[in-house]
Coordinates of C-alpha atoms in Angstrom, one line a residue:
M30 CA -23.4 6.8 -20.5
L31 CA -23.5 9.6 -17.7
K32 CA -26.6 7.9 -16.5
H33 CA -24.6 5.0 -15.5
F34 CA -22.8 7.2 -12.7
E35 CA -26.0 8.9 -11.3
L36 CA -24.4 12.1 -11.0
E37 CA -27.6 13.6 -10.2
R38 CA -28.8 11.4 -7.3
R39 CA -25.3 11.8 -5.6
G40 CA -25.1 15.4 -6.1
S41 CA -22.4 16.1 -8.1
S42 CA -21.5 17.1 -11.9
L43 CA -19.2 16.5 -14.4
R44 CA -17.1 19.5 -13.8
Q45 CA -16.9 18.8 -10.1
E46 CA -15.9 14.7 -10.8
V47 CA -12.9 16.1 -13.4
V48 CA -11.9 18.4 -10.8
A49 CA -11.9 15.4 -8.0
G50 CA -10.0 13.4 -10.4
F51 CA -7.0 15.8 -10.8
T52 CA -6.8 16.2 -7.1
T53 CA -6.9 12.4 -6.3
F54 CA -3.9 12.0 -9.1
L55 CA -1.9 14.7 -7.8
T56 CA -2.2 13.2 -4.0
M57 CA -1.2 9.8 -5.5
A58 CA 1.1 10.4 -8.3
Y59 CA 4.2 10.2 -5.9
I60 CA 3.8 6.1 -6.7
I61 CA 5.1 6.6 -10.1
F62 CA 8.4 7.7 -9.0
V63 CA 8.7 5.7 -6.0
N64 CA 7.4 2.3 -7.3
P65 CA 10.1 2.0 -10.0
Q66 CA 13.0 2.9 -7.6
I67 CA 11.5 0.1 -4.7
L68 CA 11.3 -2.5 -7.4
A69 CA 14.4 -1.7 -9.2
G70 CA 16.6 -2.5 -6.1
A71 CA 14.6 -6.4 -6.4
G72 CA 16.4 -6.4 -9.9
M73 CA 13.9 -5.5 -12.1
D74 CA 13.9 -2.7 -15.2
A75 CA 12.7 0.3 -13.7
G76 CA 11.4 1.8 -16.5
A77 CA 9.3 -1.5 -17.4
V78 CA 8.0 -1.1 -13.6
L79 CA 7.1 2.4 -14.5
V80 CA 5.1 1.4 -17.4
A81 CA 3.4 -1.3 -15.2
T82 CA 2.8 0.8 -12.5
C83 CA 1.0 3.1 -14.5
L84 CA -0.9 0.7 -16.6
A85 CA -1.8 -1.3 -13.2
A86 CA -2.9 1.9 -11.8
A87 CA -4.8 2.9 -14.7
F88 CA -6.7 -0.4 -15.4
G89 CA -7.9 -1.0 -11.3
S90 CA -9.0 2.7 -11.5
A91 CA -11.1 2.3 -14.6
V92 CA -12.8 -0.9 -13.3
M93 CA -13.5 0.8 -10.1
G94 CA -14.9 3.6 -11.9
L95 CA -16.9 1.8 -14.3
Y96 CA -17.7 -1.6 -12.5
A97 CA -18.0 -0.3 -9.0
N98 CA -19.1 3.5 -9.7
F99 CA -17.1 4.6 -6.7
P100 CA -14.5 7.5 -6.7
V101 CA -11.5 5.6 -5.6
A102 CA -8.2 5.2 -7.6
L103 CA -5.9 2.5 -7.3
A104 CA -2.3 2.1 -7.8
P105 CA 0.7 -0.5 -6.6
G106 CA 0.7 0.2 -2.7
M107 CA 3.0 1.2 -0.5
G108 CA 4.6 -1.4 2.1
L109 CA 3.8 -4.5 0.0
N110 CA 6.4 -2.8 -2.6
A111 CA 9.0 -2.4 -0.3
Y112 CA 8.4 -5.9 1.5
F113 CA 8.6 -7.5 -2.3
A114 CA 12.1 -5.8 -2.7
A115 CA 13.7 -5.8 0.7
V116 CA 12.5 -9.0 2.3
V117 CA 11.3 -11.5 -0.6
V118 CA 13.7 -10.8 -2.9
G119 CA 16.6 -8.7 -0.8
T120 CA 16.7 -10.8 2.4
M121 CA 14.8 -14.3 1.5
G122 CA 16.9 -14.1 -2.1
L123 CA 14.1 -15.5 -4.1
P124 CA 14.0 -14.4 -7.7
W125 CA 11.7 -11.3 -8.6
Q126 CA 9.7 -13.4 -10.9
A127 CA 8.7 -15.9 -8.0
A128 CA 7.7 -12.9 -5.8
L129 CA 5.2 -11.8 -8.8
G130 CA 4.0 -14.8 -8.8
A131 CA 3.0 -14.8 -5.1
V132 CA 1.5 -11.5 -5.9
F133 CA -0.6 -13.1 -8.5
C134 CA -1.7 -15.9 -6.1
S135 CA -2.5 -13.5 -3.3
G136 CA -4.9 -11.3 -6.1
A137 CA -6.1 -14.8 -7.5
L138 CA -7.6 -15.8 -3.7
M139 CA -8.6 -12.3 -2.7
L140 CA -10.8 -12.3 -5.9
L141 CA -12.0 -15.5 -5.0
L142 CA -12.9 -14.4 -1.4
S143 CA -14.4 -11.3 -3.0
V144 CA -16.7 -13.3 -5.4
L145 CA -17.6 -16.0 -2.6
P146 CA -19.9 -14.5 0.7
V147 CA -16.7 -15.7 3.1
R148 CA -14.8 -12.6 2.7
E149 CA -16.6 -11.1 5.9
W150 CA -15.8 -13.8 8.0
V151 CA -12.3 -13.9 7.3
V152 CA -12.0 -10.3 8.2
N153 CA -14.2 -10.2 11.1
A154 CA -12.4 -13.5 12.5
I155 CA -9.0 -11.7 12.8
P156 CA -8.6 -9.8 16.0
R157 CA -9.3 -5.8 15.5
S158 CA -6.1 -5.1 17.4
Q159 CA -4.1 -7.1 15.1
K160 CA -5.7 -5.5 12.1
Y161 CA -4.8 -2.1 13.5
A162 CA -1.1 -3.2 14.1
I163 CA -0.6 -4.8 10.9
A164 CA -1.1 -1.5 9.3
A165 CA 1.2 0.2 12.0
G166 CA 3.7 -2.2 11.4
I167 CA 3.8 -1.7 7.7
G168 CA 4.1 2.1 8.4
F169 CA 7.1 1.5 10.9
F170 CA 8.5 -0.9 8.3
L171 CA 8.4 1.8 5.4
F172 CA 9.8 4.6 8.0
V173 CA 12.9 2.3 8.4
I174 CA 13.0 1.6 4.9
G175 CA 12.9 5.6 4.0
L176 CA 15.4 6.6 6.7
R177 CA 17.8 4.0 5.0
G178 CA 17.4 5.4 1.7
A179 CA 18.2 8.9 2.6
G180 CA 21.2 8.0 4.4
I181 CA 19.8 9.0 7.8
V182 CA 20.4 5.5 9.6
A183 CA 23.1 2.8 8.6
G184 CA 24.1 -1.0 9.5
S185 CA 25.9 -1.3 12.8
D186 CA 27.4 -4.9 13.9
A187 CA 27.6 -3.5 17.6
T188 CA 23.7 -2.1 17.8
L189 CA 22.1 -3.3 14.4
V190 CA 21.6 0.1 13.1
T191 CA 23.0 3.7 13.8
L192 CA 22.9 7.1 12.9
G193 CA 24.2 7.9 9.2
N194 CA 26.2 11.0 8.3
L195 CA 23.7 13.7 8.6
T196 CA 26.2 16.4 7.1
E197 CA 25.8 14.6 3.9
W198 CA 23.6 16.7 1.4
P199 CA 21.7 13.7 0.6
A200 CA 20.4 13.3 4.3
L201 CA 19.6 17.1 4.7
L202 CA 17.7 17.3 1.6
A203 CA 15.8 14.1 2.8
V204 CA 15.0 15.7 6.1
A205 CA 13.9 19.1 4.3
G206 CA 11.8 17.3 2.2
F207 CA 10.0 15.6 5.2
V208 CA 9.4 18.2 6.9
A209 CA 8.0 20.0 4.0
I210 CA 5.7 17.2 3.3
V211 CA 4.3 17.2 6.8
A212 CA 3.9 20.8 7.2
M213 CA 1.9 21.1 3.4
E214 CA 0.0 18.4 4.5
H215 CA -0.9 19.7 7.9
L216 CA -1.9 23.0 5.7
E217 CA -3.9 20.9 3.8
Q218 CA -2.0 21.3 0.4
P219 CA -3.0 19.1 -2.6
G220 CA 0.0 17.1 -4.3
S221 CA 2.4 18.3 -1.4
V222 CA 4.1 14.8 -1.7
L223 CA 4.6 14.8 -5.5
L224 CA 5.7 18.4 -5.3
C225 CA 8.3 17.9 -2.5
I226 CA 9.7 14.9 -4.4
V227 CA 10.1 16.8 -7.6
V228 CA 11.6 20.0 -5.9
V229 CA 14.3 17.8 -3.9
A230 CA 14.7 15.8 -6.7
G231 CA 15.4 19.0 -8.7
I232 CA 17.9 20.5 -6.4
G233 CA 19.8 17.5 -6.4
W234 CA 20.1 17.5 -10.4
F235 CA 21.1 21.1 -10.5
S236 CA 23.6 20.8 -7.7
G237 CA 25.2 17.3 -9.4
L238 CA 24.5 15.2 -6.5
S239 CA 22.5 13.1 -8.8
P240 CA 22.3 12.9 -12.5
A241 CA 20.0 14.8 -14.3
P242 CA 17.1 13.4 -16.9
E243 CA 18.1 13.5 -20.7
S244 CA 14.5 14.7 -21.5
L245 CA 11.3 15.3 -19.7
V246 CA 9.4 13.2 -21.8
A247 CA 10.0 10.4 -24.3
A248 CA 8.5 7.0 -25.9
P249 CA 7.2 4.8 -23.2
P250 CA 10.0 2.3 -21.8
S251 CA 9.6 -1.7 -23.0
L252 CA 7.3 -3.3 -21.0
A253 CA 9.0 -6.4 -22.3
P254 CA 11.5 -6.9 -19.1
T255 CA 8.8 -7.6 -16.6
A256 CA 5.6 -8.5 -18.6
F257 CA 4.6 -12.1 -18.3
E258 CA 7.9 -12.8 -16.5
L259 CA 5.9 -14.2 -13.0
D260 CA 6.9 -17.9 -11.9
I261 CA 3.4 -19.1 -10.3
A262 CA 5.0 -22.5 -10.0
A263 CA 7.9 -21.4 -7.9
A264 CA 5.1 -19.0 -5.8
L265 CA 3.2 -22.2 -5.0
E266 CA 6.1 -24.1 -3.5
A267 CA 5.7 -24.4 0.2
G268 CA 8.1 -22.3 1.4
L269 CA 6.5 -19.3 -0.3
L270 CA 2.9 -20.0 0.8
T271 CA 3.3 -17.6 4.0
I272 CA 4.6 -14.7 1.4
V273 CA 1.4 -15.4 -0.5
F274 CA -0.7 -15.2 2.9
A275 CA 1.0 -12.2 3.8
F276 CA 0.4 -10.4 0.6
L277 CA -3.1 -11.7 0.9
M278 CA -4.0 -10.5 4.5
V279 CA -2.3 -7.3 4.1
D280 CA -4.2 -6.1 1.1
L281 CA -7.5 -7.8 2.4
F282 CA -7.4 -5.3 5.3
D283 CA -5.8 -2.6 3.6
T284 CA -8.2 -2.8 0.8
S285 CA -11.5 -3.1 3.0
G286 CA -10.4 -0.1 5.5
T287 CA -9.6 1.8 2.6
L288 CA -12.8 1.8 0.5
V289 CA -15.0 2.2 4.1
A290 CA -12.9 5.3 4.8
V291 CA -13.0 6.9 1.9
L292 CA -16.7 6.0 1.0
N293 CA -17.8 7.1 4.4
E294 CA -16.4 10.5 3.5
A295 CA -18.3 10.6 0.3
E296 CA -21.6 9.6 2.1
L297 CA -21.9 6.5 0.2
T298 CA -22.2 4.2 3.2
D299 CA -25.8 3.2 4.6
G300 CA -26.9 4.1 8.2
A301 CA -24.9 1.1 9.7
G302 CA -21.6 2.0 8.1
R303 CA -21.6 -0.5 5.4
V304 CA -20.9 0.0 1.8
P305 CA -23.5 -1.2 -0.6
G306 CA -21.8 -2.5 -3.6
L307 CA -18.5 -3.3 -1.8
R308 CA -18.1 -6.8 -3.4
R309 CA -17.7 -4.8 -6.8
A310 CA -15.2 -2.7 -5.4
L311 CA -13.3 -5.7 -4.1
V312 CA -13.4 -7.3 -7.5
A313 CA -11.8 -4.3 -8.9
D314 CA -9.4 -4.0 -6.4
S315 CA -8.0 -7.8 -6.7
S316 CA -8.5 -7.7 -10.5
A317 CA -6.1 -4.9 -10.4
T318 CA -3.5 -7.1 -8.6
I319 CA -3.8 -10.0 -10.8
V320 CA -3.2 -7.5 -13.9
G321 CA -0.5 -5.9 -12.1
S322 CA 1.5 -9.0 -11.6
L323 CA 1.4 -10.1 -15.2
L324 CA 2.8 -6.4 -16.4
G325 CA 5.4 -6.6 -13.6
T326 CA 4.7 -4.9 -10.6
S327 CA 3.5 -5.2 -6.8
T328 CA 0.2 -5.6 -5.0
T329 CA -2.3 -3.2 -6.6
T330 CA -4.9 -1.5 -4.0
S331 CA -6.8 1.2 -3.4
Y332 CA -5.5 4.4 -2.2
I333 CA -6.5 6.4 0.8
E334 CA -5.6 9.5 -0.8
S335 CA -8.6 9.1 -2.6
A336 CA -10.1 11.0 0.2
A337 CA -8.8 14.2 -1.1
G338 CA -10.8 13.8 -4.4
V339 CA -13.7 13.1 -2.4
R340 CA -13.0 16.4 -0.3
A341 CA -13.0 17.8 -3.4
G342 CA -16.4 16.8 -4.5
G343 CA -16.0 13.5 -6.0
R344 CA -19.0 11.2 -5.4
T345 CA -18.6 8.7 -8.5
G346 CA -16.8 6.8 -10.7
I347 CA -15.7 9.0 -13.0
T348 CA -13.2 10.4 -10.5
A349 CA -11.4 7.5 -10.7
L350 CA -11.6 7.4 -14.6
V351 CA -10.0 10.9 -14.5
A352 CA -7.3 9.6 -12.6
A353 CA -7.0 6.4 -14.9
G354 CA -6.4 8.7 -17.8
L355 CA -3.7 10.9 -15.8
F356 CA -1.8 7.9 -15.5
L357 CA -1.8 6.7 -18.8
V358 CA -0.4 10.0 -19.9
S359 CA 2.4 9.8 -17.2
I360 CA 3.9 7.0 -18.9
G361 CA 5.4 9.7 -21.3
F362 CA 7.2 11.2 -18.4
A363 CA 9.4 7.9 -18.1
P364 CA 12.8 9.9 -18.2
L365 CA 11.9 12.3 -15.4
A366 CA 10.8 9.7 -13.1
T367 CA 13.3 7.1 -13.6
A368 CA 15.9 9.7 -13.1
V369 CA 14.6 10.7 -9.5
P370 CA 17.2 9.8 -6.6
A371 CA 16.8 7.9 -3.5
F372 CA 17.2 11.0 -1.3
A373 CA 14.1 12.8 -3.1
T374 CA 11.6 9.7 -2.7
A375 CA 12.6 9.0 1.0
P376 CA 10.9 11.7 2.5
A377 CA 7.5 10.6 0.8
I378 CA 8.3 6.9 1.9
M379 CA 8.7 8.0 5.7
F380 CA 5.8 10.3 5.6
V381 CA 3.5 7.4 4.5
G382 CA 5.0 5.2 7.1
C383 CA 4.2 7.9 9.7
V384 CA 0.8 8.1 8.3
M385 CA 0.1 4.2 8.5
A386 CA 1.4 3.8 12.1
R387 CA -1.1 6.0 13.2
A388 CA -3.6 3.1 13.3
M389 CA -2.1 1.9 16.5
R390 CA -4.2 4.8 18.2
R391 CA -7.1 2.5 17.9
V392 CA -5.6 0.0 19.6
E393 CA -7.4 -1.0 23.0
W394 CA -4.5 0.3 25.2
E395 CA -6.2 -0.9 28.4
D396 CA -6.2 -4.5 27.6
L397 CA -2.9 -5.8 28.1
T398 CA -4.1 -9.3 26.1
E399 CA -5.0 -6.9 23.0
S400 CA -2.4 -4.3 23.3
V401 CA 0.8 -6.4 23.9
P402 CA 0.5 -8.6 20.8
A403 CA -0.3 -5.7 18.6
I404 CA 2.8 -4.2 19.9
V405 CA 4.7 -7.5 19.0
T406 CA 3.1 -7.4 15.4
A407 CA 4.1 -3.7 14.8
L408 CA 7.8 -4.1 16.3
A409 CA 8.2 -7.4 14.9
M410 CA 7.8 -6.1 11.2
P411 CA 10.6 -3.3 11.1
F412 CA 13.1 -5.6 13.8
T413 CA 12.8 -8.6 11.4
Y414 CA 12.4 -6.8 8.4
S415 CA 9.3 -8.8 7.1
I416 CA 5.9 -8.1 7.2
A417 CA 5.1 -12.2 7.2
T418 CA 6.9 -12.6 10.4
G419 CA 5.3 -9.8 12.0
I420 CA 2.1 -11.0 11.6
G421 CA 3.0 -14.7 12.8
L422 CA 4.9 -13.3 15.7
G423 CA 1.7 -11.4 16.7
F424 CA -1.0 -14.1 15.9
I425 CA 1.4 -16.5 18.3
A426 CA 1.4 -13.9 21.1
H427 CA -2.0 -13.3 20.9
V428 CA -3.2 -16.7 21.3
L429 CA -0.5 -17.3 24.0
I430 CA -1.6 -14.1 25.9
K431 CA -5.4 -15.1 25.8
V432 CA -5.0 -18.3 27.1
A433 CA -2.5 -17.8 29.7
G434 CA -4.5 -14.6 30.9
G435 CA -7.5 -17.0 31.2
R436 CA -9.6 -15.5 28.0
R437 CA -9.3 -18.3 25.4
R438 CA -12.9 -17.9 25.1
E439 CA -12.2 -14.8 22.9
L440 CA -10.3 -16.9 20.6
N441 CA -11.7 -18.1 17.4
A442 CA -10.8 -21.1 14.8
A443 CA -9.0 -18.9 12.4
V444 CA -6.8 -17.4 14.6
I445 CA -5.7 -20.3 16.5
V446 CA -5.4 -22.3 13.2
V447 CA -3.3 -19.1 11.7
A448 CA -0.9 -18.9 14.8
A449 CA -0.3 -22.6 14.8
A450 CA 0.4 -22.6 11.3
F451 CA 3.1 -19.7 11.7
A452 CA 4.8 -21.6 15.1
L453 CA 5.4 -24.7 12.5
R454 CA 7.2 -22.6 10.0
F455 CA 9.2 -20.9 12.7
A456 CA 9.9 -24.3 14.2
V457 CA 11.2 -25.9 10.9
T458 CA 12.8 -23.2 9.4

C-alpha cells in the first residue's frame, strides 16, 4: 500500500507525513466552526451542516490523497459559503435547497472540464488581472461579512454602512482575536486561527456573553435535515444560471491557483511550473463539491493552508489522508462547534479575507486597461454584496475599456461572450 505513495522517491517518511497531516488539519480546522455558522444564516440546520462539512472535507481529502497522491486537503471554501448564505439565499431570497442545487451543477461542470481537455483553455481565456481581482474581491467581501458579524460595522440609511458600537464586548473581543491571529500568523504559529477562535469563544462562554456548550463531545447530529435536500431543477432555471457560473468560475480559478502554489512549494511541479497529474487533483476537487452538495454544504475546494503541511514535510497523499481522518473524528465535537458565537469566528473570516485580498498585488497597476477593470471587479463584490455581480461588472468594464483604448485585439471570444451575457442579464433584471 505504501508503495503507491512513493515515499522514498519524494524524499519523505511515514512519520513526516503524519506530522504534516496534523499540521494541515490544525491550520484549516476553523472551517468546522465557521461553515455551520455561516450556512445557518441561510436557514440550514447547523448540526447537519457541521457533519456535512466534515464528511465533505474527509471525502475530498481522501480522494486527493489516494487518487492524486498530493499533500493537499479539502474542505468547504470560505467566500463561496458566505456568498451562498448572504447573497443567494439572504439577498436574492432563494431557498437553500436551490442554492445547493447550483453548487451541485457547478461541481458537475467542473468535473466535466477537468476530464475533458478544455480546462486549460477556459482558465487561460480569462485575463490574469480578472483572476486576481476575483480572488481579492472575495477577500474584501469576506472582510465586510466578518466586520458585520463582529458588530464592528452596521447598516445606515444615510451612508449604507457606519461604525458599530466598539464599546460592546463582542466587538472588542473580535478585534483582539483578529490582531492575535495576524500576530501569530506572522510568527508562523501553527493552528493560530483555530486557537484564537477557541480562546475568544471560551471567553464568551465563561463571561456569559454567549451560551456555553452543554458538553464537549456527543453523538453526531443527524444529517437528515440537509442530506439530499438539494433542488437541481430549480438551479437549472434561467435566473440561476449566473449563480452556477459564479460558483464555477471562482472554484475553477481558486482550485487551480491553490494547487499550483501548494504543489510548487512541495517541489512536485516540473521545470515549467506545470503540475504532472493536475487533472486527477481537479477531479478530486470537483467530486468533493458534488458530494458536499448532496450532503448539505457549499462548494468544497482545495485549501491553501495545505502549504503549512508541506512546510512540515508533507510530500504525498498520506498527508491528505491524515487530515481526512481528523475531520471524521471532529464530527464528535459538534456541541463545541455549534456553540461558537459569531464574534469568535468573525476574526477568522476577516483574516482569511485579508489573505485573499493580497492577490491584488499581482495586477499590472501601470496598465490602466488592466488595473481599472480589476478594481471594478474587486470593489463591486462587497459593495453590491454579490460575487456574480462583481465578476459581471468587471468583465464588462474590461471589454469596454480595452475597446475604447484601442486594444480590442487583446480581447478573446470567451471574455466578450461572458461580458455580453452579463450585460444582457443586467439589462433585463
